[in-house]
Coordinates of C-alpha atoms in Angstrom, one line a residue:
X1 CA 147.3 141.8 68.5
X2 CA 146.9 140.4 65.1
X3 CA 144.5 138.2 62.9
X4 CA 147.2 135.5 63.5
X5 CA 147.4 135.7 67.3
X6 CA 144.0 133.5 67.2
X7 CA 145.0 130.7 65.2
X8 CA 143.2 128.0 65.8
X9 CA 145.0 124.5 65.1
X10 CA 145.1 120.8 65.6
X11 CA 148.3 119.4 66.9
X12 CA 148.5 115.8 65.5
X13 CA 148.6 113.2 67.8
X14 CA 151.8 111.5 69.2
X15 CA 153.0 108.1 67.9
X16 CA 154.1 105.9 70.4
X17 CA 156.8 103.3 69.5
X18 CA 156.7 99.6 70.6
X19 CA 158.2 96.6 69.4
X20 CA 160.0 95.9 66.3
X21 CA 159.8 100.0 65.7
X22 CA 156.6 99.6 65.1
X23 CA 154.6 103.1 65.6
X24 CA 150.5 103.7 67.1
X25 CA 149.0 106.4 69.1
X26 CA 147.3 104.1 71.4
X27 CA 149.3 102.2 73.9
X28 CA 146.9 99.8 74.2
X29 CA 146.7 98.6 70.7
X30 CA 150.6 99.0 70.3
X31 CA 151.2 96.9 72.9
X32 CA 148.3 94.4 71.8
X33 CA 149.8 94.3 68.7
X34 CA 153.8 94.6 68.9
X35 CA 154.5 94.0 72.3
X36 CA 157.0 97.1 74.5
X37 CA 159.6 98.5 73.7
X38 CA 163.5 95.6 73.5
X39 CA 166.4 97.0 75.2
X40 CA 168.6 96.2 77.7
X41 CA 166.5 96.5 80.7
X42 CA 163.4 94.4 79.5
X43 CA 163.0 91.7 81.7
X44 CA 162.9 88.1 80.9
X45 CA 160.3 86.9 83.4
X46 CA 158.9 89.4 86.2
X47 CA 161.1 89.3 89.4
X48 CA 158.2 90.2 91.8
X49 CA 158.5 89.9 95.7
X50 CA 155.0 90.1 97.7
X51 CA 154.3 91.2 100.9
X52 CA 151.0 90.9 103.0
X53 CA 148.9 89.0 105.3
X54 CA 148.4 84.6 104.1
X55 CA 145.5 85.8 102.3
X56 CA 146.8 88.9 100.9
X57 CA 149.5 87.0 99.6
X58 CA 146.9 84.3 97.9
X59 CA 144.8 87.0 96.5
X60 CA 147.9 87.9 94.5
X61 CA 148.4 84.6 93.4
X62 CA 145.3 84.4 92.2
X63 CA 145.4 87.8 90.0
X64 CA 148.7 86.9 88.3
X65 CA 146.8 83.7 87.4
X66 CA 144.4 85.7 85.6
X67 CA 146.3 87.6 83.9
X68 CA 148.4 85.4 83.1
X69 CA 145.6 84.4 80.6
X70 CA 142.9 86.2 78.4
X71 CA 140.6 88.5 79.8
X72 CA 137.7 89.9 77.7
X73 CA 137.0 93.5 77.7
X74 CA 133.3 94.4 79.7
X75 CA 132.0 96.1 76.6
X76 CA 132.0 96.1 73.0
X77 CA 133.2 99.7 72.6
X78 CA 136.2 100.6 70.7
X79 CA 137.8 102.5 73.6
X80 CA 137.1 99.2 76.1
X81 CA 140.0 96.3 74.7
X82 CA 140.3 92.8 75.9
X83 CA 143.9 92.0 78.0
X84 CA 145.4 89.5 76.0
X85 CA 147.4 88.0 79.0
X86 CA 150.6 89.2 80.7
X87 CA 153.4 86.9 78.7
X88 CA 151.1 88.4 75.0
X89 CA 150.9 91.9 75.5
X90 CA 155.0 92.5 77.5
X91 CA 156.7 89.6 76.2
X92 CA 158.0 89.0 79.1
X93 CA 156.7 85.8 81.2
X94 CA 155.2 86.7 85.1
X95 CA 155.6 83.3 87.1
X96 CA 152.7 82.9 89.5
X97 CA 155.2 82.1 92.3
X98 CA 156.9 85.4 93.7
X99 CA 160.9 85.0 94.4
X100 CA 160.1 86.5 97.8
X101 CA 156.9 86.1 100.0
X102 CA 157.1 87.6 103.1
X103 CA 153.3 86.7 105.3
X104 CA 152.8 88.9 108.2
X105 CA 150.6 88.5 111.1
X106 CA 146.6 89.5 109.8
X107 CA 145.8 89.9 113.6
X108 CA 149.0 92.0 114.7
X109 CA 148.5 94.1 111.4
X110 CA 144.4 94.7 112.0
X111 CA 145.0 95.8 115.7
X112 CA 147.7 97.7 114.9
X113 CA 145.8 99.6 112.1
X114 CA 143.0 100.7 115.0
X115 CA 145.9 102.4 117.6
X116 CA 143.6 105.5 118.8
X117 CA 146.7 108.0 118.0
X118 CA 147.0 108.5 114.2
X119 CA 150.6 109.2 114.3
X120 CA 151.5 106.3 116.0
X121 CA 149.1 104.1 114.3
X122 CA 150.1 104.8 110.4
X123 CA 153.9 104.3 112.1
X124 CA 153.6 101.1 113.8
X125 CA 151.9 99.6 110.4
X126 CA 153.7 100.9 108.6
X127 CA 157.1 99.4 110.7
X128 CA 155.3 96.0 109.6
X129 CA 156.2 96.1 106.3
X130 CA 159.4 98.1 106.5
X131 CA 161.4 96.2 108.9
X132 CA 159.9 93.1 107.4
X133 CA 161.7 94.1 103.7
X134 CA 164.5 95.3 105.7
X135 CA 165.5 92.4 107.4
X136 CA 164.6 90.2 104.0
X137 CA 167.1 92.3 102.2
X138 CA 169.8 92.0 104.7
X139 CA 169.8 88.4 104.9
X140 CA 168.9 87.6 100.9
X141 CA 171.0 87.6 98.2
X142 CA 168.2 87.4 95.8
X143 CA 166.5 91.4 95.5
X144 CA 163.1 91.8 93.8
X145 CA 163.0 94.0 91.3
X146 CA 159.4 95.6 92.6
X147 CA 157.7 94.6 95.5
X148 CA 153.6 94.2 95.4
X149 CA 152.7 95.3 98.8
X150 CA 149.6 94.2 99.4
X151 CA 147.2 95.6 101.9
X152 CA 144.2 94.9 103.5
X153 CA 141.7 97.2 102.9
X154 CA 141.3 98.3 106.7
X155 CA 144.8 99.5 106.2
X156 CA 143.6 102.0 103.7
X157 CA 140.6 102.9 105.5
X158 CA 142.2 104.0 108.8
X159 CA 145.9 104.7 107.9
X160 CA 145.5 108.1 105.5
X161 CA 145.6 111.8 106.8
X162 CA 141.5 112.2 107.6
X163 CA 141.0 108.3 108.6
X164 CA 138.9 107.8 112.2
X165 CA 138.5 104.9 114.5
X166 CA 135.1 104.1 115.0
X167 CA 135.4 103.8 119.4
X168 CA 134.5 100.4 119.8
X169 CA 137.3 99.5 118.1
X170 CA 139.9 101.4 119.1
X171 CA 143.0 100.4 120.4
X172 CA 144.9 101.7 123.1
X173 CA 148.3 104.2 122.4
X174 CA 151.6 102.6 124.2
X175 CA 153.1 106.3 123.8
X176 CA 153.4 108.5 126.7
X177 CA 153.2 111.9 125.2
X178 CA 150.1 113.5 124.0
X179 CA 150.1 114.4 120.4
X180 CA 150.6 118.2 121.6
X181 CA 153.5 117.4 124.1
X182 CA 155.2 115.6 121.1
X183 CA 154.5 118.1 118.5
X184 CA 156.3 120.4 120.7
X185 CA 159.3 118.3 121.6
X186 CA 159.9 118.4 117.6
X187 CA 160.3 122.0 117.6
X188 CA 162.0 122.6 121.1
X189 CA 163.7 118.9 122.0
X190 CA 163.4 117.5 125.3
X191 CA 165.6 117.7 128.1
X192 CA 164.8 113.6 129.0
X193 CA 165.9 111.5 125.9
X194 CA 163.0 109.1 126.5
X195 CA 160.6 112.1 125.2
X196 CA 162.7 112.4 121.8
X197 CA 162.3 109.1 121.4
X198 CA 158.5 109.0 121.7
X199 CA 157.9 111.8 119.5
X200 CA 159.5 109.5 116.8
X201 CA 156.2 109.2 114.8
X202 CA 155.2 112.6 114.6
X203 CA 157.9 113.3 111.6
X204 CA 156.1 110.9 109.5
X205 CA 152.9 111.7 107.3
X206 CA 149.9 110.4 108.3
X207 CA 149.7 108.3 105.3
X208 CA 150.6 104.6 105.1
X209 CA 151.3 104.7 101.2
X210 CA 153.7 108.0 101.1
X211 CA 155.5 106.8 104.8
X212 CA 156.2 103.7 103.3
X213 CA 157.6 104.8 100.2
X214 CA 159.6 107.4 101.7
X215 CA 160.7 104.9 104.3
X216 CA 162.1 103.0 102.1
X217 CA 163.8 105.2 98.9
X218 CA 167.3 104.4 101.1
X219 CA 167.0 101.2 100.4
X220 CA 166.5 101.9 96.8
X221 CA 163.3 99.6 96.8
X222 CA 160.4 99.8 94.3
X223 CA 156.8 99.4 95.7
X224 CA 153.5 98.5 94.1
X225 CA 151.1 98.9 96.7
X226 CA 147.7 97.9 96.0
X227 CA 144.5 96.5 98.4
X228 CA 143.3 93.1 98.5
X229 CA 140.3 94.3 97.3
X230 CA 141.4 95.8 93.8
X231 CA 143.3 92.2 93.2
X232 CA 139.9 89.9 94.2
X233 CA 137.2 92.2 94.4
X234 CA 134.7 89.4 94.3
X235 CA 136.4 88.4 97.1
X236 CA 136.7 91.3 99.4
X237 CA 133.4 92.3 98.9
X238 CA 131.6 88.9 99.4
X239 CA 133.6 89.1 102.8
X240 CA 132.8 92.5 104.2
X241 CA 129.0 92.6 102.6
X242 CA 129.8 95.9 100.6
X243 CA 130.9 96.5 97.2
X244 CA 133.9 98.7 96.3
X245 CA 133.1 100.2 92.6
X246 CA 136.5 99.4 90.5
X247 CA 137.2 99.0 86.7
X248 CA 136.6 96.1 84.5
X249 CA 139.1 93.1 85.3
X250 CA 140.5 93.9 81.3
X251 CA 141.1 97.4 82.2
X252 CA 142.7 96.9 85.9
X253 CA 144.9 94.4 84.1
X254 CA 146.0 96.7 81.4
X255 CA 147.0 99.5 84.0
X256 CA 148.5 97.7 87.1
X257 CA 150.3 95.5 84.8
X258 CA 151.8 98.3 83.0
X259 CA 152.8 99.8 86.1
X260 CA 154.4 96.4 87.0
X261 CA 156.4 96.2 83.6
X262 CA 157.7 99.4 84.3
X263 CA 158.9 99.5 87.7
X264 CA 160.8 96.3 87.2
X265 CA 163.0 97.6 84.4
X266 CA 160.3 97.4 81.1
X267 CA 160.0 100.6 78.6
X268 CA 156.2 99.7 77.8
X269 CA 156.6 102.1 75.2
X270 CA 158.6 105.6 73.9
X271 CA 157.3 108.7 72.3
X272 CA 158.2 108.1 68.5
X273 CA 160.1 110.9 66.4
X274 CA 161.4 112.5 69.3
X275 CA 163.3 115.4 69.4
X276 CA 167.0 115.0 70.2
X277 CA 169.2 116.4 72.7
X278 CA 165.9 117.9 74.3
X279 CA 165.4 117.6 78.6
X280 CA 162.2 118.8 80.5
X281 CA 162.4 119.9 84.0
X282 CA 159.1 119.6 86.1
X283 CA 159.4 121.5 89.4
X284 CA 157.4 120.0 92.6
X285 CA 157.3 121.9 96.2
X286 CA 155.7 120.4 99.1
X287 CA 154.9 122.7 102.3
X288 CA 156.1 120.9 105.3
X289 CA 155.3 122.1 108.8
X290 CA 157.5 119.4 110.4
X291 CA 159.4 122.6 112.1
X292 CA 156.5 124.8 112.6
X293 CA 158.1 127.5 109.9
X294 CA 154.7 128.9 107.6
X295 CA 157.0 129.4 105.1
X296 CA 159.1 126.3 104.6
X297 CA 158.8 123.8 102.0
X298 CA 160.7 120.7 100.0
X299 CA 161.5 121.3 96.7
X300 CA 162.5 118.9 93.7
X301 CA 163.0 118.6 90.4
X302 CA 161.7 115.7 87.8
X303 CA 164.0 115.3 84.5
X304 CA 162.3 113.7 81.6
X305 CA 163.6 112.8 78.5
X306 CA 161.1 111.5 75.3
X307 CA 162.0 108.2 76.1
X308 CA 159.9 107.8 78.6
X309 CA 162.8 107.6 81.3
X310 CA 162.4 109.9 84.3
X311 CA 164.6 110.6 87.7
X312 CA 164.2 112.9 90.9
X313 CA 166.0 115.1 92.8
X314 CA 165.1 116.4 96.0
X315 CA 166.2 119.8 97.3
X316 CA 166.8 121.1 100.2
X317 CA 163.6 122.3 102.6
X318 CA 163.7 126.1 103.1
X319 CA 161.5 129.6 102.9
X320 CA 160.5 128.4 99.5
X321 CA 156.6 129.1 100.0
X322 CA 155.0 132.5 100.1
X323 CA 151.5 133.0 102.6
X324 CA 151.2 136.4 100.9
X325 CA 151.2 135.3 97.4
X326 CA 150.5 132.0 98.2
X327 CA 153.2 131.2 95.7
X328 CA 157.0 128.7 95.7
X329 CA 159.7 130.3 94.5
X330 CA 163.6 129.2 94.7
X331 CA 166.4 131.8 95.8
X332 CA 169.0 132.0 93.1
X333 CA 171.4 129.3 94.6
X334 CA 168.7 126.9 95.2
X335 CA 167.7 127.4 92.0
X336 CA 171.1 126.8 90.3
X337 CA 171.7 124.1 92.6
X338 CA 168.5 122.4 91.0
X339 CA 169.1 122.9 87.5
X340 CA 173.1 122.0 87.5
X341 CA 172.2 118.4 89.2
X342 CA 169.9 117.9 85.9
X343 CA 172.1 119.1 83.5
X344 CA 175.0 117.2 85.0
X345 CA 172.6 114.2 85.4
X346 CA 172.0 114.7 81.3
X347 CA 175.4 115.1 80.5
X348 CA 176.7 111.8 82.4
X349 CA 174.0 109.7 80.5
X350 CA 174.6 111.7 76.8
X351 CA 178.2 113.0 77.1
X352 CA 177.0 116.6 76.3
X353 CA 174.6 119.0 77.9
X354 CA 170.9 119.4 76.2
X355 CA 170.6 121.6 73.1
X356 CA 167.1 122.6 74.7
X357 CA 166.0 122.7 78.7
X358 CA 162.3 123.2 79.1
X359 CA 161.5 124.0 82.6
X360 CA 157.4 123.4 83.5
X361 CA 155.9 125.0 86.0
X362 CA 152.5 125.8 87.3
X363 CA 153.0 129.3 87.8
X364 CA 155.8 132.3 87.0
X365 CA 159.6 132.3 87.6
X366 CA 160.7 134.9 90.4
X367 CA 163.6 137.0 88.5
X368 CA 166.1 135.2 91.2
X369 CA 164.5 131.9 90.1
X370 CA 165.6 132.1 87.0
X371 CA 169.0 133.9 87.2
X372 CA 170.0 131.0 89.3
X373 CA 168.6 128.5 86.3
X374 CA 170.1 130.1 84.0
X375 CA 173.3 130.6 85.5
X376 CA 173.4 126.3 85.7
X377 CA 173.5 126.2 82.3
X378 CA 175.9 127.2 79.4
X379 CA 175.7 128.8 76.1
X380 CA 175.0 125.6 73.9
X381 CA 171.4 125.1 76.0
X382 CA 168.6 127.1 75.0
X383 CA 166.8 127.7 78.3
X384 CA 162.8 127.9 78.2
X385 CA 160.5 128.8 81.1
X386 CA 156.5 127.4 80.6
X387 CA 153.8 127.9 83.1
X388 CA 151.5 125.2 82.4
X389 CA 147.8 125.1 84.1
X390 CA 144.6 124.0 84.0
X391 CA 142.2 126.9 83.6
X392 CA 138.5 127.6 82.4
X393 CA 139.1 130.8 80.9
X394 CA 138.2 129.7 77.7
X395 CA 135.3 127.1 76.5
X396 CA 135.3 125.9 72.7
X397 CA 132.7 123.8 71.3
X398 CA 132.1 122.6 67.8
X399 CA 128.9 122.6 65.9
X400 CA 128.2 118.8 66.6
X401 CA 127.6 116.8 69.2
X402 CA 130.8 115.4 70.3
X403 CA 133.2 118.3 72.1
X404 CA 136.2 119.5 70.9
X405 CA 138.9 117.4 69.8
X406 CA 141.8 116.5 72.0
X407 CA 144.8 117.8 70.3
X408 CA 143.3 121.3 69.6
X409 CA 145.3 124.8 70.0
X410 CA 144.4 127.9 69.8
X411 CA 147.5 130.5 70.3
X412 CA 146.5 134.0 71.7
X413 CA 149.6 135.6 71.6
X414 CA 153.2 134.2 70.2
X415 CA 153.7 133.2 73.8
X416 CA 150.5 132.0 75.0
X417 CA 147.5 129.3 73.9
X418 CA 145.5 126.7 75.2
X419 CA 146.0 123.7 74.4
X420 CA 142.9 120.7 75.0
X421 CA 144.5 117.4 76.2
X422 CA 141.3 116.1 77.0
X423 CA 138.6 116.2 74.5
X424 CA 137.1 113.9 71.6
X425 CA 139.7 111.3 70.7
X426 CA 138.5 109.9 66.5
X427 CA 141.0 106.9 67.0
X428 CA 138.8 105.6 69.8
X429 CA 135.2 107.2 68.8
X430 CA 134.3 108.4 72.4
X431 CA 135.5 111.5 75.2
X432 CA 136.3 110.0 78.6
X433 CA 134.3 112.8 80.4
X434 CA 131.1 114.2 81.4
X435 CA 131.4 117.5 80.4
X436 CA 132.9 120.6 78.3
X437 CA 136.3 120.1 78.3
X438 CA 138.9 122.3 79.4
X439 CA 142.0 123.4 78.2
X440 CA 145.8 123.5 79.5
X441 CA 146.9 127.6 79.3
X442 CA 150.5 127.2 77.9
X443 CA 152.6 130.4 78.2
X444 CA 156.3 130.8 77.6
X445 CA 157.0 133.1 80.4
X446 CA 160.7 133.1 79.9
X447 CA 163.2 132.7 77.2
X448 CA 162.5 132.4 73.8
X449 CA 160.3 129.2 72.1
X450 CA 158.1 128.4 69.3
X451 CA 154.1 128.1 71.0
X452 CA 153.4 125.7 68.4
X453 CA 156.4 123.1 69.6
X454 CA 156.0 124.1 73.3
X455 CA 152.4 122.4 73.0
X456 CA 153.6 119.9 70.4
X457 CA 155.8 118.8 73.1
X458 CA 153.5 119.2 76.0
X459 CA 150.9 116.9 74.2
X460 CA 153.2 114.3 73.5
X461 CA 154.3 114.2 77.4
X462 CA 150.7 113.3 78.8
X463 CA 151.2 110.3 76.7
X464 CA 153.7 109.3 79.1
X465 CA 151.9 108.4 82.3
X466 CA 153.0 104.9 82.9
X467 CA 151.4 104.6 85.9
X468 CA 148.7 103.3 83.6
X469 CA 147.7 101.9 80.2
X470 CA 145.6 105.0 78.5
X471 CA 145.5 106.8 75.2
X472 CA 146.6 110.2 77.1
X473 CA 146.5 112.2 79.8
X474 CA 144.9 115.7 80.6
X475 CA 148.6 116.5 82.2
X476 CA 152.0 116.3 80.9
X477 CA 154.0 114.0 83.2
X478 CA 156.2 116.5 84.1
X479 CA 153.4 118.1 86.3
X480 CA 151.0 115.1 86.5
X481 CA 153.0 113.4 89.6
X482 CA 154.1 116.9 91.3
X483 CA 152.4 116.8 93.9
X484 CA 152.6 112.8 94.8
X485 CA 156.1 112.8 94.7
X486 CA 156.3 116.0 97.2
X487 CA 154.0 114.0 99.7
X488 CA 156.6 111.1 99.3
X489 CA 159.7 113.6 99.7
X490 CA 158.3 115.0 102.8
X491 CA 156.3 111.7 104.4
X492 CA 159.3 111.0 106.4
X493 CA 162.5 113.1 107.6
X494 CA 165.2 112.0 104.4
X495 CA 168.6 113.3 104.6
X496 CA 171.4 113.1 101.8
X497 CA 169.0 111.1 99.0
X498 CA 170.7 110.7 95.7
X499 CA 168.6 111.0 92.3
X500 CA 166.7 108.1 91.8
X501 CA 164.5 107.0 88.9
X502 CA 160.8 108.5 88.9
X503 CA 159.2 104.4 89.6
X504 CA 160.2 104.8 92.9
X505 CA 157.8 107.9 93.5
X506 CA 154.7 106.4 91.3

């Protein structure tokens, strides 16, 4: 190992672009400043529907009439900026009326959320909501292009994997199968057809938010779901006595409106000087013991371009997890299977293949792995393999007081270096963390790349999380929603789902 191996470096920051190609590294300020990104699928005004119980839906109204307006920032700091209303920072205008409102019952929906049997409980609420924007869309012509679901917070207290009814309140299962009897009707069906209909529930996640979003991807519907509490908190917690620590109302406006922009059709903003012709693949897996197999698990891919646009594809579920190496790996078909739906996606949008195909992953490619990625693509795209993780390994620190700078690389090898994406950031004179930051290990573990542009590019794709309004992310956003869009892919049993756009997973 050379001299050179250890060259330490700073990688300089991204610039985003906004409006009128205009060109910052902090979205904030960009958008503060120039407004999101104009093309085609900006929208005019915000076409939200809103779904929830009477108050729910009036604690909404009253957030979009905050924000709607200005909204000072808590502190002085460089790093905490004012929300210059909705209509200033998007350009776009967010009526305070919804095109749809859909009130459901508050009394139905809080007994329903304390049904002893967790299965059945996170079902039935969530069957609230989903045949309630199932029977909207069937009979209106008019489709919201994102729906703010808007929960109470009980439902998040009692419908998520590790929730418990406190006895007193508990209300009675209608089922008549035990959780065990039904369990085992999944994996060995019943001969009576009334048991295989009770053990309906028990294919869903025990998680209101994943259930309903993989409830509804057939119906192609985009979901913001937020509590009541994180719209009023003043509200919520003058009602229930106890107070629910959140962000400043400047910096829950900046995120959840972001979010907002960009599920109904808004770039907020795009990675500027980006590199043409290039695709990134992040892989996601999901064990699933639906079946009772150890082994099984969902896979997926999520393609991402620098423009910010992402989509998904979910795999088939099969023997992709390992209990010995505790490791996912695709067969060769799988894996070809995979990568040919991306390239073809990339080709029907560009009208040629990628020059370059970047495939992130948090650990190595099995040799069949990547014989069946490779095979999926052609001799015009150059095929790269990076294992991306978090690691303490290594520790840096400067001789000051502030830590190491975000943005700093130190390459071990020609095929491996850490890379900080947290750290000291000079544009906003703070580091969002309590301690020693710690780097990203970025290796090239198949193919052939240059280090220096592998992290170049990795840096510049934490700065693409638009599932909030922040300078960057510790992860790339090829890895950053893995794991949320596998809980989503296997919350519910989905058969035969097309590639759809990565806002319906976030």
């Amino acid at each position: 190992m050379t001299e050179h191996d250890h060259a330490l470096q700073m990688i300089e920051e991204p610039l985003l672009l906004f409006g009128h190609d205009q060109r910052l590294p902090d979205p904030k300020d960009g958008l503060f400043l120039f407004g999101p990104m104009i093309d085609e699928g900006k929208p005019a005004e915000m076409r939200v529907g809103v779904i929830g119980t009477r108050q729910g839906i009036a604690r909404y109204k009253l957030w979009v009439s905050k924000i709607t307006g200005y909204i000072p920032a808590a502190r002085a700091e460089q790093h905490h900026l004012a929300f210059p209303g909705f209509e200033a920072a998007f350009k776009t205008r967010w009526p305070l009326m919804p095109v749809a409102a859909i009130e459901l019952s508050g009394p139905s929906l809080s007994s329903t959320v304390r049904i002893s049997d967790a299965h059945e409980r996170v079902y039935k609420t969530v069957d609230l909501f989903d045949r309630a924007i199932r029977k909207f869309l069937r009979e209106e012509d008019s489709v919201p292009a994102v729906w703010f679901v808007v929960i109470p917070d009980e439902v998040h207290r009692f419908c998520r994997p590790k929730s418990t009814i406190p006895t007193p309140e508990r209300t009675a299962t209608t089922e008549r199968l035990s959780a065990k009897m039904a369990k085992g009707f999944l994996r060995a069906p019943s001969l009576f057809a009334e048991d295989n209909i009770a053990t309906e529930p028990y294919r869903y996640e025990v998680d209101f938010h994943n259930q309903l979003k993989a409830r509804l991807l057939d119906q192609k519907v985009v979901l913001q779901i937020v509590r009541e509490s994180t719209l009023d908190p003043e509200g919520v917690n003058a009602e229930n006595g106890q107070q629910r620590l959140l962000q400043d109302p400047a910096n829950v406006a900046w995120n959840l409106s972001t979010t907002a922009f960009f599920k109904a059709g808004g770039r907020p903003w795009a990675l500027a000087g980006v590199r043409e012709d290039v695709c990134y693949i992040g892989l996601v897996f999901k064990k699933t013991d639906a079946d009772g197999a150890p082994g099984n698990a969902c896979c997926g891919a999520q393609m991402f371009l620098g423009s910010g646009d992402g989509v998904v594809f979910k795999g088939a579920v099969g023997p992709w997890y390992s209990p010995t190496t505790l490791e996912f790996h695709l067969d060769e078909a799988k894996a070809k299977e995979i990568a040919g739906l991306v390239v073809e996606a990339y080709t029907d949008r560009h009208g040629c293949p990628p020059k370059e195909l970047f495939i992130h992953a948090k650990q190595n490619f099995s040799d069949a792995e990547w014989q069946g990625f490779s095979s999926a693509v052609g001799p015009e795209t150059t095929l790269v393999g990076v294992r991306i993780q978090t690691t303490r390994e290594i520790k840096l620190y400067r001789r000051t007081r502030s830590p190491v700078l975000r943005g700093t690389a130190l390459a071990i090898s020609r095929r491996k270096g850490y890379l900080w994406t947290v750290g000291f950031i000079p544009d906003l004179q703070t580091y969002p963390g309590r301690e020693a930051p710690n780097p990203l290990s970025v290796e090239i573990t198949r193919g052939e790349g240059d280090l220096t542009q592998v992290m170049r590019d990795v840096l510049g794709l934490t700065k693409l999380n638009f599932n909030a309004c922040i300078y960057g992310d510790g992860i790339p956003v090829t890895l950053r929603f893995a794991d949320d869009v596998g809980e989503i892919l296997t919350a519910a049993p989905i058969e035969d789902l097309p590639p759809l756009p990565f806002k319906h997973y976030i």
